């Protein structure tokens, strides 16, 4: 896992490359500056917390994960399989999320999915492996690759804020579709992850 300093240096290097490749980034970059690095731990526990956080606020997800960590101090596949569903329901998970969490744990124990093994797969292979799990779409998979595996060339085009920011950056009246967005940033390769970070940063910090 790179240190913060390396990440900051890498982001600045990537932003320079993106500014050279795209005049709209070259114009916006001095106005809002470089985005901060974002990292999450890789592994099973992050997949579990991704299930918990779907379609609820960050605060609610944090509260539920606090109760889950009290219930399961060791958050791994065997513990999730062994805990009663009702105990997870009492911690705040919906029955559907419990089903997804048990499915994740079952796949990990059966060897049909390996959270730790994703590091050895290509981007496309890792996305395919994650989206085979119930409850995980392409967006969740791409965000995991970006933040937990620190893959440099990921663009989660299904992200609404990302597409709104891209539309603004490019002076469009409407936000692009996911397919259009992917085409519009092809020339950002091999730094599309940093380009995505920049768009989120620009979305929050765009000058009036």
mmCIF file of C-alpha atoms in Angstrom:
data_model
loop_
_atom_site.group_PDB
_atom_site.id
_atom_site.type_symbol
_atom_site.label_atom_id
_atom_site.label_comp_id
_atom_site.label_asym_id
_atom_site.label_seq_id
_atom_site.Cartn_x
_atom_site.Cartn_y
_atom_site.Cartn_z
ATOM 1 C CA UNK A 1 0.000 0.000 0.000
ATOM 2 C CA UNK A 2 1.565 3.304 -1.031
ATOM 3 C CA UNK A 3 2.232 5.916 1.607
ATOM 4 C CA UNK A 4 0.292 9.189 1.536
ATOM 5 C CA UNK A 5 3.366 10.991 0.288
ATOM 6 C CA UNK A 6 3.762 8.610 -2.645
ATOM 7 C CA UNK A 7 0.052 8.874 -3.399
ATOM 8 C CA UNK A 8 0.177 12.684 -3.383
ATOM 9 C CA UNK A 9 3.235 12.646 -5.675
ATOM 10 C CA UNK A 10 1.537 10.091 -7.952
ATOM 11 C CA UNK A 11 -1.655 12.166 -8.119
ATOM 12 C CA UNK A 12 0.297 15.302 -9.026
ATOM 13 C CA UNK A 13 2.189 13.415 -11.732
ATOM 14 C CA UNK A 14 -1.066 11.951 -13.069
ATOM 15 C CA UNK A 15 -2.806 15.344 -12.999
ATOM 16 C CA UNK A 16 0.010 16.828 -15.080
ATOM 17 C CA UNK A 17 -0.394 14.031 -17.620
ATOM 18 C CA UNK A 18 -4.191 14.557 -17.661
ATOM 19 C CA UNK A 19 -3.794 18.329 -18.102
ATOM 20 C CA UNK A 20 -1.457 17.680 -21.046
ATOM 21 C CA UNK A 21 -4.002 15.284 -22.578
ATOM 22 C CA UNK A 22 -7.164 17.352 -21.977
ATOM 23 C CA UNK A 23 -7.427 21.165 -22.296
ATOM 24 C CA UNK A 24 -10.550 21.235 -20.071
ATOM 25 C CA UNK A 25 -8.588 19.649 -17.213
ATOM 26 C CA UNK A 26 -5.716 22.045 -17.932
ATOM 27 C CA UNK A 27 -8.171 24.933 -17.464
ATOM 28 C CA UNK A 28 -9.906 23.581 -14.336
ATOM 29 C CA UNK A 29 -6.894 22.119 -12.508
ATOM 30 C CA UNK A 30 -5.360 25.468 -11.386
ATOM 31 C CA UNK A 31 -8.789 26.603 -10.133
ATOM 32 C CA UNK A 32 -9.546 23.686 -7.813
ATOM 33 C CA UNK A 33 -6.173 22.001 -7.317
ATOM 34 C CA UNK A 34 -5.345 18.318 -7.071
ATOM 35 C CA UNK A 35 -7.698 15.846 -5.353
ATOM 36 C CA UNK A 36 -6.618 14.063 -2.168
ATOM 37 C CA UNK A 37 -5.692 10.370 -2.228
ATOM 38 C CA UNK A 38 -8.461 8.018 -1.124
ATOM 39 C CA UNK A 39 -7.659 4.578 0.207
ATOM 40 C CA UNK A 40 -9.671 1.798 1.808
ATOM 41 C CA UNK A 41 -8.373 -1.447 3.219
ATOM 42 C CA UNK A 42 -8.655 -4.381 0.826
ATOM 43 C CA UNK A 43 -10.339 -7.619 1.909
ATOM 44 C CA UNK A 44 -13.531 -9.305 3.048
ATOM 45 C CA UNK A 45 -14.495 -6.706 5.693
ATOM 46 C CA UNK A 46 -14.607 -3.935 3.076
ATOM 47 C CA UNK A 47 -16.973 -6.009 0.922
ATOM 48 C CA UNK A 48 -19.177 -6.577 3.959
ATOM 49 C CA UNK A 49 -19.268 -2.852 4.785
ATOM 50 C CA UNK A 50 -20.059 -2.076 1.113
ATOM 51 C CA UNK A 51 -23.207 -4.196 1.444
ATOM 52 C CA UNK A 52 -24.143 -2.405 4.675
ATOM 53 C CA UNK A 53 -23.704 1.072 3.185
ATOM 54 C CA UNK A 54 -25.825 0.532 0.062
ATOM 55 C CA UNK A 55 -28.732 3.016 -0.236
ATOM 56 C CA UNK A 56 -28.349 4.466 3.265
ATOM 57 C CA UNK A 57 -26.545 7.522 4.641
ATOM 58 C CA UNK A 58 -22.894 7.404 5.685
ATOM 59 C CA UNK A 59 -23.942 8.089 9.311
ATOM 60 C CA UNK A 60 -26.448 5.214 9.339
ATOM 61 C CA UNK A 61 -23.896 2.848 7.777
ATOM 62 C CA UNK A 62 -21.296 3.836 10.376
ATOM 63 C CA UNK A 63 -23.737 3.173 13.223
ATOM 64 C CA UNK A 64 -24.664 -0.252 11.828
ATOM 65 C CA UNK A 65 -21.018 -1.202 11.275
ATOM 66 C CA UNK A 66 -20.291 -0.186 14.890
ATOM 67 C CA UNK A 67 -22.942 -2.672 16.075
ATOM 68 C CA UNK A 68 -21.685 -5.349 13.653
ATOM 69 C CA UNK A 69 -18.107 -4.938 14.931
ATOM 70 C CA UNK A 70 -19.357 -5.390 18.501
ATOM 71 C CA UNK A 71 -21.257 -8.512 17.419
ATOM 72 C CA UNK A 72 -18.378 -9.840 15.274
ATOM 73 C CA UNK A 73 -15.013 -8.486 16.524
ATOM 74 C CA UNK A 74 -13.381 -10.716 13.896
ATOM 75 C CA UNK A 75 -15.189 -9.822 10.678
ATOM 76 C CA UNK A 76 -14.412 -12.702 8.332
ATOM 77 C CA UNK A 77 -16.397 -15.171 6.223
ATOM 78 C CA UNK A 78 -16.647 -17.970 8.829
ATOM 79 C CA UNK A 79 -17.941 -15.565 11.512
ATOM 80 C CA UNK A 80 -20.585 -14.153 9.141
ATOM 81 C CA UNK A 81 -21.764 -17.657 8.171
ATOM 82 C CA UNK A 82 -22.012 -18.735 11.809
ATOM 83 C CA UNK A 83 -23.858 -15.686 13.197
ATOM 84 C CA UNK A 84 -27.665 -15.859 13.339
ATOM 85 C CA UNK A 85 -29.443 -13.800 10.694
ATOM 86 C CA UNK A 86 -31.647 -12.281 13.404
ATOM 87 C CA UNK A 87 -28.556 -10.954 15.212
ATOM 88 C CA UNK A 88 -27.523 -9.111 12.026
ATOM 89 C CA UNK A 89 -31.112 -7.885 11.623
ATOM 90 C CA UNK A 90 -30.977 -6.527 15.199
ATOM 91 C CA UNK A 91 -27.715 -4.747 14.287
ATOM 92 C CA UNK A 92 -29.617 -2.903 11.557
ATOM 93 C CA UNK A 93 -29.141 -4.882 8.338
ATOM 94 C CA UNK A 94 -32.181 -5.540 6.156
ATOM 95 C CA UNK A 95 -33.006 -9.183 5.356
ATOM 96 C CA UNK A 96 -31.879 -8.618 1.745
ATOM 97 C CA UNK A 97 -28.494 -7.281 2.904
ATOM 98 C CA UNK A 98 -28.163 -10.250 5.269
ATOM 99 C CA UNK A 99 -28.784 -12.511 2.274
ATOM 100 C CA UNK A 100 -26.046 -10.683 0.328
ATOM 101 C CA UNK A 101 -23.628 -10.836 3.288
ATOM 102 C CA UNK A 102 -24.222 -14.568 3.796
ATOM 103 C CA UNK A 103 -23.798 -15.093 0.042
ATOM 104 C CA UNK A 104 -20.484 -13.218 0.124
ATOM 105 C CA UNK A 105 -19.279 -15.310 3.072
ATOM 106 C CA UNK A 106 -20.467 -18.541 1.447
ATOM 107 C CA UNK A 107 -18.625 -17.729 -1.821
ATOM 108 C CA UNK A 108 -15.449 -16.889 0.106
ATOM 109 C CA UNK A 109 -15.588 -20.139 2.104
ATOM 110 C CA UNK A 110 -16.474 -22.225 -0.970
ATOM 111 C CA UNK A 111 -13.535 -20.746 -2.872
ATOM 112 C CA UNK A 112 -15.722 -19.381 -5.702
ATOM 113 C CA UNK A 113 -14.670 -15.875 -4.644
ATOM 114 C CA UNK A 114 -11.497 -14.643 -2.954
ATOM 115 C CA UNK A 115 -11.305 -11.043 -1.725
ATOM 116 C CA UNK A 116 -7.551 -11.380 -1.219
ATOM 117 C CA UNK A 117 -7.088 -13.094 -4.592
ATOM 118 C CA UNK A 118 -8.424 -10.070 -6.512
ATOM 119 C CA UNK A 119 -5.017 -8.387 -6.243
ATOM 120 C CA UNK A 120 -3.647 -11.001 -8.667
ATOM 121 C CA UNK A 121 -6.338 -10.461 -11.329
ATOM 122 C CA UNK A 122 -6.489 -7.941 -14.168
ATOM 123 C CA UNK A 123 -8.989 -5.071 -13.865
ATOM 124 C CA UNK A 124 -11.562 -6.811 -16.081
ATOM 125 C CA UNK A 125 -11.131 -10.161 -14.316
ATOM 126 C CA UNK A 126 -11.504 -8.546 -10.879
ATOM 127 C CA UNK A 127 -14.641 -6.645 -11.943
ATOM 128 C CA UNK A 128 -16.120 -9.866 -13.361
ATOM 129 C CA UNK A 129 -15.355 -11.753 -10.120
ATOM 130 C CA UNK A 130 -16.964 -9.059 -7.918
ATOM 131 C CA UNK A 131 -20.079 -8.605 -10.056
ATOM 132 C CA UNK A 132 -20.782 -12.343 -9.864
ATOM 133 C CA UNK A 133 -21.652 -11.761 -6.197
ATOM 134 C CA UNK A 134 -25.276 -10.887 -5.429
ATOM 135 C CA UNK A 135 -25.612 -7.260 -4.340
ATOM 136 C CA UNK A 136 -22.534 -6.010 -6.231
ATOM 137 C CA UNK A 137 -22.877 -4.098 -9.478
ATOM 138 C CA UNK A 138 -20.201 -2.689 -11.721
ATOM 139 C CA UNK A 139 -20.032 0.599 -9.771
ATOM 140 C CA UNK A 140 -19.260 -1.187 -6.460
ATOM 141 C CA UNK A 141 -16.621 -3.290 -8.215
ATOM 142 C CA UNK A 142 -14.940 -0.307 -9.859
ATOM 143 C CA UNK A 143 -14.882 1.699 -6.625
ATOM 144 C CA UNK A 144 -13.272 -1.288 -4.848
ATOM 145 C CA UNK A 145 -10.590 -1.493 -7.549
ATOM 146 C CA UNK A 146 -9.926 2.248 -7.278
ATOM 147 C CA UNK A 147 -9.782 2.645 -3.510
ATOM 148 C CA UNK A 148 -8.867 -0.778 -2.108
ATOM 149 C CA UNK A 149 -6.621 -2.111 -4.879
ATOM 150 C CA UNK A 150 -5.333 1.328 -5.979
ATOM 151 C CA UNK A 151 -5.756 0.474 -9.669
ATOM 152 C CA UNK A 152 -4.778 3.576 -11.700
ATOM 153 C CA UNK A 153 -7.042 3.342 -14.756
ATOM 154 C CA UNK A 154 -10.641 2.927 -13.510
ATOM 155 C CA UNK A 155 -13.587 5.162 -14.414
ATOM 156 C CA UNK A 156 -16.861 4.301 -12.589
ATOM 157 C CA UNK A 157 -19.132 5.811 -15.249
ATOM 158 C CA UNK A 158 -22.341 4.780 -13.454
ATOM 159 C CA UNK A 159 -21.566 7.336 -10.742
ATOM 160 C CA UNK A 160 -24.041 10.226 -11.046
ATOM 161 C CA UNK A 161 -21.800 12.922 -9.505
ATOM 162 C CA UNK A 162 -18.951 11.880 -11.792
ATOM 163 C CA UNK A 163 -21.105 12.300 -14.906
ATOM 164 C CA UNK A 164 -22.566 15.626 -13.706
ATOM 165 C CA UNK A 165 -19.033 16.918 -13.091
ATOM 166 C CA UNK A 166 -17.821 15.649 -16.480
ATOM 167 C CA UNK A 167 -20.744 17.399 -18.189
ATOM 168 C CA UNK A 168 -19.894 20.656 -16.389
ATOM 169 C CA UNK A 169 -16.189 20.323 -17.150
ATOM 170 C CA UNK A 170 -16.983 19.829 -20.833
ATOM 171 C CA UNK A 171 -19.590 22.622 -20.974
ATOM 172 C CA UNK A 172 -22.474 20.267 -21.808
ATOM 173 C CA UNK A 173 -26.093 21.219 -21.137
ATOM 174 C CA UNK A 174 -26.922 17.728 -19.857
ATOM 175 C CA UNK A 175 -24.823 15.108 -18.169
ATOM 176 C CA UNK A 176 -23.468 12.375 -20.460
ATOM 177 C CA UNK A 177 -24.758 8.800 -20.313
ATOM 178 C CA UNK A 178 -22.405 6.200 -18.784
ATOM 179 C CA UNK A 179 -21.498 5.008 -22.294
ATOM 180 C CA UNK A 180 -20.818 8.563 -23.525
ATOM 181 C CA UNK A 181 -18.800 9.309 -20.376
ATOM 182 C CA UNK A 182 -16.557 6.271 -20.912
ATOM 183 C CA UNK A 183 -15.902 7.365 -24.504
ATOM 184 C CA UNK A 184 -15.229 10.966 -23.436
ATOM 185 C CA UNK A 185 -12.448 9.946 -21.029
ATOM 186 C CA UNK A 186 -10.756 7.245 -23.085
ATOM 187 C CA UNK A 187 -7.843 9.633 -23.770
ATOM 188 C CA UNK A 188 -7.337 9.975 -19.977
ATOM 189 C CA UNK A 189 -5.900 6.441 -19.904
ATOM 190 C CA UNK A 190 -3.762 5.242 -18.098
ATOM 191 C CA UNK A 191 -4.816 7.726 -15.366
ATOM 192 C CA UNK A 192 -8.601 7.451 -15.341
ATOM 193 C CA UNK A 193 -8.737 6.733 -11.586
ATOM 194 C CA UNK A 194 -7.070 10.070 -10.822
ATOM 195 C CA UNK A 195 -9.307 11.685 -13.447
ATOM 196 C CA UNK A 196 -12.303 10.300 -11.520
ATOM 197 C CA UNK A 197 -10.930 11.669 -8.230
ATOM 198 C CA UNK A 198 -10.481 15.029 -9.914
ATOM 199 C CA UNK A 199 -14.093 15.047 -11.179
ATOM 200 C CA UNK A 200 -15.453 14.317 -7.686
ATOM 201 C CA UNK A 201 -13.199 17.086 -6.340
ATOM 202 C CA UNK A 202 -14.326 19.459 -9.119
ATOM 203 C CA UNK A 203 -17.993 18.594 -8.453
ATOM 204 C CA UNK A 204 -17.619 19.765 -4.835
ATOM 205 C CA UNK A 205 -15.187 22.631 -5.400
ATOM 206 C CA UNK A 206 -16.024 24.107 -8.785
ATOM 207 C CA UNK A 207 -15.752 27.903 -8.607
ATOM 208 C CA UNK A 208 -19.005 29.810 -9.214
#
